[in-house]
Tab-separated table of C-alpha atoms in Angstrom:
chain	number	residue	atom	x	y	z
C	13	UNK	CA	66.939	251.732	103.251
C	14	UNK	CA	64.936	249.440	105.492
C	15	UNK	CA	63.047	247.879	102.593
C	16	UNK	CA	66.323	247.372	100.710
C	17	UNK	CA	67.782	245.500	103.689
C	18	UNK	CA	64.650	243.404	104.081
C	19	UNK	CA	64.951	242.265	100.466
C	20	UNK	CA	68.495	241.101	101.180
C	21	UNK	CA	67.466	238.853	104.055
C	22	UNK	CA	67.539	241.080	107.145
C	23	UNK	CA	64.741	240.860	109.685
C	24	UNK	CA	62.577	243.922	110.195
C	25	UNK	CA	63.945	244.323	113.730
C	26	UNK	CA	67.540	244.292	112.469
C	27	UNK	CA	66.852	246.467	109.435
C	28	UNK	CA	65.448	249.201	111.673
C	29	UNK	CA	68.732	249.250	113.602
C	30	UNK	CA	70.937	249.963	110.601
C	31	UNK	CA	73.673	252.539	110.847
C	32	UNK	CA	75.702	254.080	108.023
C	33	UNK	CA	79.180	252.651	107.596
C	34	UNK	CA	81.533	255.239	106.110
C	35	UNK	CA	79.249	257.515	104.142
C	36	UNK	CA	75.887	256.062	103.075
C	37	UNK	CA	76.205	252.289	103.416
C	38	UNK	CA	73.761	250.756	105.923
C	39	UNK	CA	74.745	247.797	108.088
C	40	UNK	CA	73.125	246.193	111.135
C	41	UNK	CA	74.753	247.379	114.348
C	42	UNK	CA	76.608	244.578	116.138
C	43	UNK	CA	75.478	241.823	113.775
C	44	UNK	CA	77.039	242.477	110.394
C	45	UNK	CA	80.496	242.402	108.847
C	46	UNK	CA	79.583	244.812	106.095
C	47	UNK	CA	82.465	245.115	103.639
C	48	UNK	CA	80.663	247.937	101.915
C	49	UNK	CA	83.307	248.917	99.366
C	50	UNK	CA	85.007	245.628	98.583
C	51	UNK	CA	84.143	246.118	94.938
C	52	UNK	CA	83.857	249.261	92.823
C	53	UNK	CA	82.659	249.071	89.229
C	54	UNK	CA	82.928	251.596	86.391
C	55	UNK	CA	79.581	251.405	84.584
C	56	UNK	CA	80.914	253.703	81.846
C	57	UNK	CA	83.933	251.497	81.102
C	58	UNK	CA	81.623	248.811	79.764
C	59	UNK	CA	80.467	251.373	77.187
C	60	UNK	CA	84.059	251.884	76.044
C	61	UNK	CA	84.547	248.107	75.715
C	62	UNK	CA	81.285	247.647	73.828
C	63	UNK	CA	82.416	250.223	71.266
C	64	UNK	CA	85.761	248.481	70.743
C	65	UNK	CA	84.840	244.778	70.890
C	66	UNK	CA	86.269	244.395	74.388
C	67	UNK	CA	89.504	246.343	73.826
C	68	UNK	CA	90.649	248.805	76.473
C	69	UNK	CA	91.426	251.889	74.395
C	70	UNK	CA	93.917	253.481	76.764
C	71	UNK	CA	96.034	250.340	77.184
C	72	UNK	CA	95.342	248.599	73.883
C	73	UNK	CA	94.656	245.325	75.686
C	74	UNK	CA	91.805	242.918	75.014
C	75	UNK	CA	90.138	242.989	78.427
C	76	UNK	CA	86.467	242.350	77.736
C	77	UNK	CA	84.887	239.602	75.651
C	78	UNK	CA	84.341	239.875	71.908
C	79	UNK	CA	80.842	241.318	71.565
C	80	UNK	CA	80.930	242.156	67.880
C	81	UNK	CA	82.302	244.803	65.574
C	82	UNK	CA	80.266	247.974	66.239
C	83	UNK	CA	80.773	249.012	62.608
C	84	UNK	CA	78.584	246.056	61.706
C	85	UNK	CA	75.797	246.770	64.203
C	86	UNK	CA	72.609	247.429	62.265
C	87	UNK	CA	70.384	248.282	65.228
C	88	UNK	CA	70.525	250.034	68.542
C	89	UNK	CA	69.502	246.807	70.250
C	90	UNK	CA	72.765	245.187	69.132
C	91	UNK	CA	74.697	248.088	70.647
C	92	UNK	CA	72.809	247.840	73.915
C	93	UNK	CA	73.250	244.065	74.070
C	94	UNK	CA	77.001	244.528	73.636
C	95	UNK	CA	77.043	247.022	76.499
C	96	UNK	CA	75.243	244.656	78.862
C	97	UNK	CA	77.509	241.766	77.870
C	98	UNK	CA	80.585	243.835	78.720
C	99	UNK	CA	79.026	245.034	81.967
C	100	UNK	CA	78.152	241.470	82.978
C	101	UNK	CA	81.701	240.332	82.229
C	102	UNK	CA	83.312	243.110	84.275
C	103	UNK	CA	81.027	242.553	87.234
C	104	UNK	CA	81.311	238.752	87.215
C	105	UNK	CA	85.095	238.837	86.945
C	106	UNK	CA	85.331	241.425	89.719
C	107	UNK	CA	83.077	239.400	92.027
C	108	UNK	CA	85.291	236.360	91.462
C	109	UNK	CA	88.427	238.358	92.262
C	110	UNK	CA	86.895	239.669	95.486
C	111	UNK	CA	85.821	236.151	96.490
C	112	UNK	CA	89.373	234.886	95.997
C	113	UNK	CA	90.644	237.748	98.149
C	114	UNK	CA	88.074	237.087	100.865
C	115	UNK	CA	89.121	233.464	101.179
C	116	UNK	CA	92.546	234.682	102.313
C	117	UNK	CA	91.146	237.073	104.927
C	118	UNK	CA	91.341	234.693	107.950
C	119	UNK	CA	94.990	233.947	107.155
C	120	UNK	CA	96.111	237.512	106.449
C	121	UNK	CA	94.163	239.362	109.133
C	122	UNK	CA	92.607	237.172	111.838
C	123	UNK	CA	90.540	239.323	114.208
C	124	UNK	CA	89.342	237.266	117.200
C	125	UNK	CA	88.971	240.317	119.445
C	126	UNK	CA	86.643	242.069	117.019
C	127	UNK	CA	84.820	238.793	116.385
C	128	UNK	CA	84.000	238.604	120.079
C	129	UNK	CA	81.987	241.829	119.763
C	130	UNK	CA	79.826	240.737	116.816
C	131	UNK	CA	76.782	238.509	117.194
C	132	UNK	CA	77.103	234.792	116.322
C	133	UNK	CA	80.890	234.672	115.876
C	134	UNK	CA	81.413	232.923	119.237
C	135	UNK	CA	78.398	230.651	118.774
C	136	UNK	CA	79.615	229.600	115.331
C	137	UNK	CA	83.254	229.436	116.377
C	138	UNK	CA	84.245	231.509	113.345
C	139	UNK	CA	86.230	234.700	112.860
C	140	UNK	CA	84.724	237.679	111.057
C	141	UNK	CA	86.614	236.735	107.894
C	142	UNK	CA	85.231	233.194	108.012
C	143	UNK	CA	81.552	234.107	107.963
C	144	UNK	CA	81.121	234.183	111.730
C	145	UNK	CA	78.853	237.255	112.009
C	146	UNK	CA	75.082	236.928	111.733
C	147	UNK	CA	75.214	238.896	108.429
C	148	UNK	CA	78.159	238.874	106.014
C	149	UNK	CA	77.788	241.289	103.135
C	150	UNK	CA	79.935	242.598	100.319
C	151	UNK	CA	79.134	245.953	98.761
C	152	UNK	CA	79.422	246.559	95.024
C	153	UNK	CA	79.609	250.267	94.218
C	154	UNK	CA	78.618	251.304	90.690
C	155	UNK	CA	79.897	254.614	89.324
C	156	UNK	CA	79.197	256.534	86.117
C	157	UNK	CA	75.513	255.708	85.633
C	158	UNK	CA	74.780	258.982	83.849
C	159	UNK	CA	77.708	258.542	81.455
C	160	UNK	CA	76.566	255.060	80.472
C	161	UNK	CA	72.941	256.083	79.942
C	162	UNK	CA	73.780	259.324	78.105
C	163	UNK	CA	76.239	257.517	75.828
C	164	UNK	CA	73.792	254.790	74.831
C	165	UNK	CA	71.031	257.306	74.204
C	166	UNK	CA	73.365	259.545	72.177
C	167	UNK	CA	74.148	256.613	69.895
C	168	UNK	CA	70.495	255.671	69.657
C	169	UNK	CA	69.503	259.160	68.564
C	170	UNK	CA	72.480	260.284	66.472
C	171	UNK	CA	73.264	257.012	64.680
C	172	UNK	CA	70.193	254.781	64.595
C	173	UNK	CA	67.214	257.148	64.633
C	174	UNK	CA	68.247	260.512	63.211
C	175	UNK	CA	71.137	259.037	61.175
C	176	UNK	CA	72.990	262.306	61.557
C	177	UNK	CA	76.263	260.428	62.022
C	178	UNK	CA	77.399	256.924	61.171
C	179	UNK	CA	78.960	254.630	63.720
C	180	UNK	CA	82.219	255.073	61.821
C	181	UNK	CA	81.946	258.848	62.317
C	182	UNK	CA	81.413	258.463	66.057
C	183	UNK	CA	84.206	255.925	66.543
C	184	UNK	CA	86.658	258.014	64.566
C	185	UNK	CA	85.847	261.050	66.703
C	186	UNK	CA	86.241	259.036	69.915
C	187	UNK	CA	89.601	257.687	68.748
C	188	UNK	CA	90.729	261.292	68.195
C	189	UNK	CA	89.289	262.345	71.559
C	190	UNK	CA	87.043	264.690	69.544
C	191	UNK	CA	90.078	266.576	68.195
C	192	UNK	CA	88.715	268.413	65.147
C	193	UNK	CA	85.193	267.157	65.901
C	194	UNK	CA	83.941	269.839	68.270
C	195	UNK	CA	80.751	270.384	66.261
C	196	UNK	CA	79.861	266.722	66.658
C	197	UNK	CA	80.786	266.810	70.337
C	198	UNK	CA	78.528	269.803	70.979
C	199	UNK	CA	75.709	268.058	69.142
C	200	UNK	CA	76.130	264.952	71.305
C	201	UNK	CA	76.211	267.082	74.452
C	202	UNK	CA	73.389	269.492	73.676
C	203	UNK	CA	71.103	267.819	71.153
C	204	UNK	CA	70.606	264.354	72.610
C	205	UNK	CA	68.603	263.674	75.814
C	206	UNK	CA	70.497	263.568	79.093
C	207	UNK	CA	69.870	261.961	82.486
C	208	UNK	CA	69.022	264.517	85.146
C	209	UNK	CA	66.413	266.556	83.299
C	210	UNK	CA	63.257	264.573	83.911
C	211	UNK	CA	63.361	263.335	80.290
C	212	UNK	CA	61.222	260.205	80.078
C	213	UNK	CA	63.413	258.259	77.653
C	214	UNK	CA	66.681	259.124	79.398
C	215	UNK	CA	65.183	258.295	82.785
C	216	UNK	CA	63.847	254.956	81.570
C	217	UNK	CA	67.220	253.970	80.119
C	218	UNK	CA	69.171	254.938	83.246
C	219	UNK	CA	66.717	252.977	85.380
C	220	UNK	CA	67.049	249.972	83.072
C	221	UNK	CA	70.847	250.029	83.407
C	222	UNK	CA	70.613	250.421	87.187
C	223	UNK	CA	68.083	247.589	87.452
C	224	UNK	CA	70.234	245.293	85.306
C	225	UNK	CA	73.344	246.042	87.344
C	226	UNK	CA	71.600	245.633	90.715
C	227	UNK	CA	69.921	242.374	89.722
C	228	UNK	CA	73.235	240.852	88.650
C	229	UNK	CA	74.980	241.995	91.840
C	230	UNK	CA	72.244	240.390	93.915
C	231	UNK	CA	72.527	237.097	92.047
C	232	UNK	CA	75.927	236.450	93.666
C	233	UNK	CA	76.876	235.079	97.077
C	234	UNK	CA	80.174	236.202	98.549
C	235	UNK	CA	82.968	233.937	99.798
C	236	UNK	CA	81.765	234.253	103.420
C	237	UNK	CA	78.342	232.899	102.519
C	238	UNK	CA	76.610	236.262	102.624
C	239	UNK	CA	74.903	238.657	100.252
C	240	UNK	CA	76.466	240.827	97.582
C	241	UNK	CA	74.709	244.207	97.757
C	242	UNK	CA	74.497	246.910	95.098
C	243	UNK	CA	75.291	250.589	95.586
C	244	UNK	CA	75.256	253.661	93.338
C	245	UNK	CA	77.654	256.351	94.477
C	246	UNK	CA	81.105	257.496	93.399
C	247	UNK	CA	83.192	259.015	96.210
C	248	UNK	CA	86.499	259.973	94.526
C	249	UNK	CA	86.083	257.142	92.028
C	250	UNK	CA	84.374	259.598	89.717
C	251	UNK	CA	87.876	260.988	89.085
C	252	UNK	CA	89.926	257.812	89.526
C	253	UNK	CA	87.728	255.890	87.104
C	254	UNK	CA	87.474	258.893	84.812
C	255	UNK	CA	91.225	259.057	84.360
C	256	UNK	CA	91.152	255.412	83.210
C	257	UNK	CA	88.239	255.813	80.761
C	258	UNK	CA	88.499	256.805	77.100
C	259	UNK	CA	86.237	259.280	75.303
C	260	UNK	CA	82.532	258.412	75.284
C	261	UNK	CA	79.586	259.173	72.971
C	262	UNK	CA	78.002	261.455	75.577
C	263	UNK	CA	80.642	264.031	74.604
C	264	UNK	CA	82.931	263.328	77.543
C	265	UNK	CA	86.620	263.470	76.647
C	266	UNK	CA	89.159	260.846	77.675
C	267	UNK	CA	90.407	261.056	81.269
C	268	UNK	CA	87.669	263.517	82.328
C	269	UNK	CA	85.750	262.734	85.512
C	270	UNK	CA	82.540	260.729	85.559
C	271	UNK	CA	79.135	261.816	86.847
C	272	UNK	CA	78.805	262.022	90.649
C	273	UNK	CA	76.567	259.585	92.530
C	274	UNK	CA	73.242	259.044	90.815
C	275	UNK	CA	73.343	262.597	89.495
C	276	UNK	CA	73.784	264.065	86.065
C	277	UNK	CA	77.046	264.561	84.243
C	278	UNK	CA	78.302	268.003	85.366
C	279	UNK	CA	76.589	270.777	83.451
C	280	UNK	CA	74.131	268.492	81.644
C	281	UNK	CA	71.168	268.994	84.008
C	282	UNK	CA	69.497	271.993	82.387
C	283	UNK	CA	66.007	271.692	83.874
C	284	UNK	CA	66.825	272.915	87.353
C	285	UNK	CA	66.977	271.066	90.624
C	286	UNK	CA	63.427	269.760	90.217
C	287	UNK	CA	64.375	268.141	86.911
C	288	UNK	CA	67.405	266.571	88.544
C	289	UNK	CA	65.389	265.194	91.447
C	290	UNK	CA	62.672	264.018	89.071
C	291	UNK	CA	65.185	261.825	87.254
C	292	UNK	CA	66.904	260.565	90.389
C	293	UNK	CA	63.591	259.620	91.988
C	294	UNK	CA	62.860	257.244	89.088
C	295	UNK	CA	65.463	254.760	90.354
C	296	UNK	CA	64.380	251.895	92.601
C	297	UNK	CA	66.434	252.449	95.753
C	298	UNK	CA	65.118	249.305	97.373
C	299	UNK	CA	67.617	247.678	94.997
C	300	UNK	CA	70.601	249.615	96.406
C	301	UNK	CA	70.935	248.134	99.909
C	302	UNK	CA	74.568	249.244	100.000
C	303	UNK	CA	73.615	252.893	99.513
C	304	UNK	CA	73.116	255.591	96.878
C	305	UNK	CA	73.356	259.373	96.913
C	306	UNK	CA	72.320	262.388	94.876
C	307	UNK	CA	74.597	265.445	94.973
C	308	UNK	CA	72.899	268.826	94.536
C	309	UNK	CA	74.522	272.217	94.003
C	310	UNK	CA	72.466	275.228	95.113
C	311	UNK	CA	73.205	278.909	94.830
C	312	UNK	CA	73.238	280.712	98.215
C	313	UNK	CA	70.393	282.983	97.106
C	314	UNK	CA	68.196	279.905	96.664
C	315	UNK	CA	68.141	279.145	100.385
C	316	UNK	CA	68.376	282.638	101.807
C	317	UNK	CA	65.968	283.645	104.552
C	318	UNK	CA	62.916	281.850	105.901
C	319	UNK	CA	61.403	281.429	102.461
C	320	UNK	CA	64.564	279.846	101.094
C	321	UNK	CA	64.824	277.503	104.078
C	322	UNK	CA	61.202	276.442	103.645
C	323	UNK	CA	61.825	275.718	99.963
C	324	UNK	CA	64.875	273.611	100.828
C	325	UNK	CA	62.937	271.591	103.393
C	326	UNK	CA	60.159	270.993	100.856
C	327	UNK	CA	62.724	269.848	98.293
C	328	UNK	CA	64.185	267.320	100.728
C	329	UNK	CA	60.805	266.012	101.844
C	330	UNK	CA	59.627	265.645	98.252
C	331	UNK	CA	62.671	263.616	97.239
C	332	UNK	CA	62.218	261.171	100.094
C	333	UNK	CA	58.455	261.010	99.621
C	334	UNK	CA	59.186	259.816	96.071
C	335	UNK	CA	61.489	257.051	97.263
C	336	UNK	CA	64.859	258.809	97.331
C	337	UNK	CA	67.696	257.247	99.313
C	338	UNK	CA	70.240	259.924	100.258
C	339	UNK	CA	70.635	263.584	99.387
C	340	UNK	CA	73.478	265.977	100.053
C	341	UNK	CA	74.078	269.614	99.198
C	342	UNK	CA	76.738	272.105	98.318
C	343	UNK	CA	75.485	275.667	98.686
C	344	UNK	CA	78.024	277.630	96.690
C	345	UNK	CA	78.528	280.631	94.455
C	346	UNK	CA	80.649	279.668	91.456
C	347	UNK	CA	82.189	283.146	91.382
C	348	UNK	CA	83.394	282.563	94.947
C	349	UNK	CA	84.986	279.252	93.936
C	350	UNK	CA	86.762	280.883	91.016
C	351	UNK	CA	88.035	283.653	93.254
C	352	UNK	CA	89.245	281.022	95.733
C	353	UNK	CA	91.300	279.473	92.936
C	354	UNK	CA	92.909	282.823	92.206
C	355	UNK	CA	93.373	283.862	95.840
C	356	UNK	CA	93.508	280.699	98.006
C	357	UNK	CA	94.959	282.661	100.924
C	358	UNK	CA	91.631	284.475	101.301
C	359	UNK	CA	89.538	281.285	101.490
C	360	UNK	CA	91.353	279.012	103.914
C	361	UNK	CA	88.078	278.035	105.644
C	362	UNK	CA	85.904	277.560	102.544
C	363	UNK	CA	84.493	274.033	102.688
C	364	UNK	CA	82.755	271.921	100.058
C	365	UNK	CA	81.203	268.493	100.343
C	366	UNK	CA	83.083	266.153	98.023
C	367	UNK	CA	81.003	263.077	98.687
C	368	UNK	CA	80.528	261.490	102.105
C	369	UNK	CA	82.951	263.978	103.575
C	370	UNK	CA	83.733	267.696	103.395
C	371	UNK	CA	87.090	269.282	102.602
C	372	UNK	CA	88.624	272.719	102.379
C	373	UNK	CA	88.182	273.794	98.770
C	374	UNK	CA	91.656	275.276	98.381
C	375	UNK	CA	93.294	271.968	99.366
C	376	UNK	CA	91.714	270.087	96.456
C	377	UNK	CA	93.748	269.379	93.299
C	378	UNK	CA	93.096	271.757	90.416
C	379	UNK	CA	91.096	269.210	88.401
C	380	UNK	CA	88.761	268.524	91.332
C	381	UNK	CA	88.247	272.239	91.873
C	382	UNK	CA	87.427	272.603	88.171
C	383	UNK	CA	84.972	269.707	88.433
C	384	UNK	CA	83.067	271.492	91.192
C	385	UNK	CA	82.937	274.692	89.194
C	386	UNK	CA	81.679	272.800	86.135
C	387	UNK	CA	78.661	271.431	87.978
C	388	UNK	CA	75.304	273.030	87.400
C	389	UNK	CA	74.381	275.401	90.245
C	390	UNK	CA	70.611	275.497	90.700
C	391	UNK	CA	68.104	277.875	92.149
C	392	UNK	CA	64.850	276.976	93.883
């Protein structure tokens, strides 16, 4: 976290005094107006647009730029270039929208009292919405990294390398939301590499997407004259964005949730918790100064007793020794969660960690409960 802040212009003295705003987003205490979630970006949506020449499938509108007819793509590189072009468009347009909003901040919500508590506002004679604080950052939160990487790699393997399916086959199945194409869907899910398993090619692709996204975020300056800072976490956007995203080549159906944080798509991490951490540790977290988190599900037997506790501590230390940013756990028995769905009156105090906060499991909507149950529960 400190190195990430240093790369975005903080001094070493200030970087060491960061505190987390909200959940995982670091900001300098007393010196920074850190708008850490001004912008949230669906990394998987760019995949949908790339497969439909910029058309939003669920609305039928031309939202993204024309990046070519995917039926005519003769190489994986063309498909990947289309994805990055759509991603760049979405991010650039979103940054511009946020900048326009920020320019209205001093008029809509002047805050002279708060400004008097933040360093440099009085000296500069500027409110917090005018760039008065010593540091003025805007956070850009990217969600759905695993879905984007898994989808690109599925196309690379199934269409361009193995030639098991044509692009026309894939697009037709996506348009039908895999109705009548379950065999293809299971192939895409189970027979192509997935992020979260320590697979070299999948890890390299996910890192490439993350690096591309972070570099573009950091190329912008916000409307208050400060830095735009990249993040990789999801909060409840994994469901909000999921409901607005069509079917994808990773086997995900339309409206289903996206992958949480920097983790794997639920149920796709088959190599245990060490495989999951191995993939997550490949990302360069010095490029996520606005935060990133890995969610881990462990079975209660994995951490039982002194031996289990020692294993958990070793797991945590290893992740951070390899450059990890943030790690959080749910220690749950899936059978208990299913029983809580059937008999909520018996589990009024059962808590789960959704993201940066914890909630009572029985108060969650059905689809969020199902999403928790669908996640891979690991041993140690």
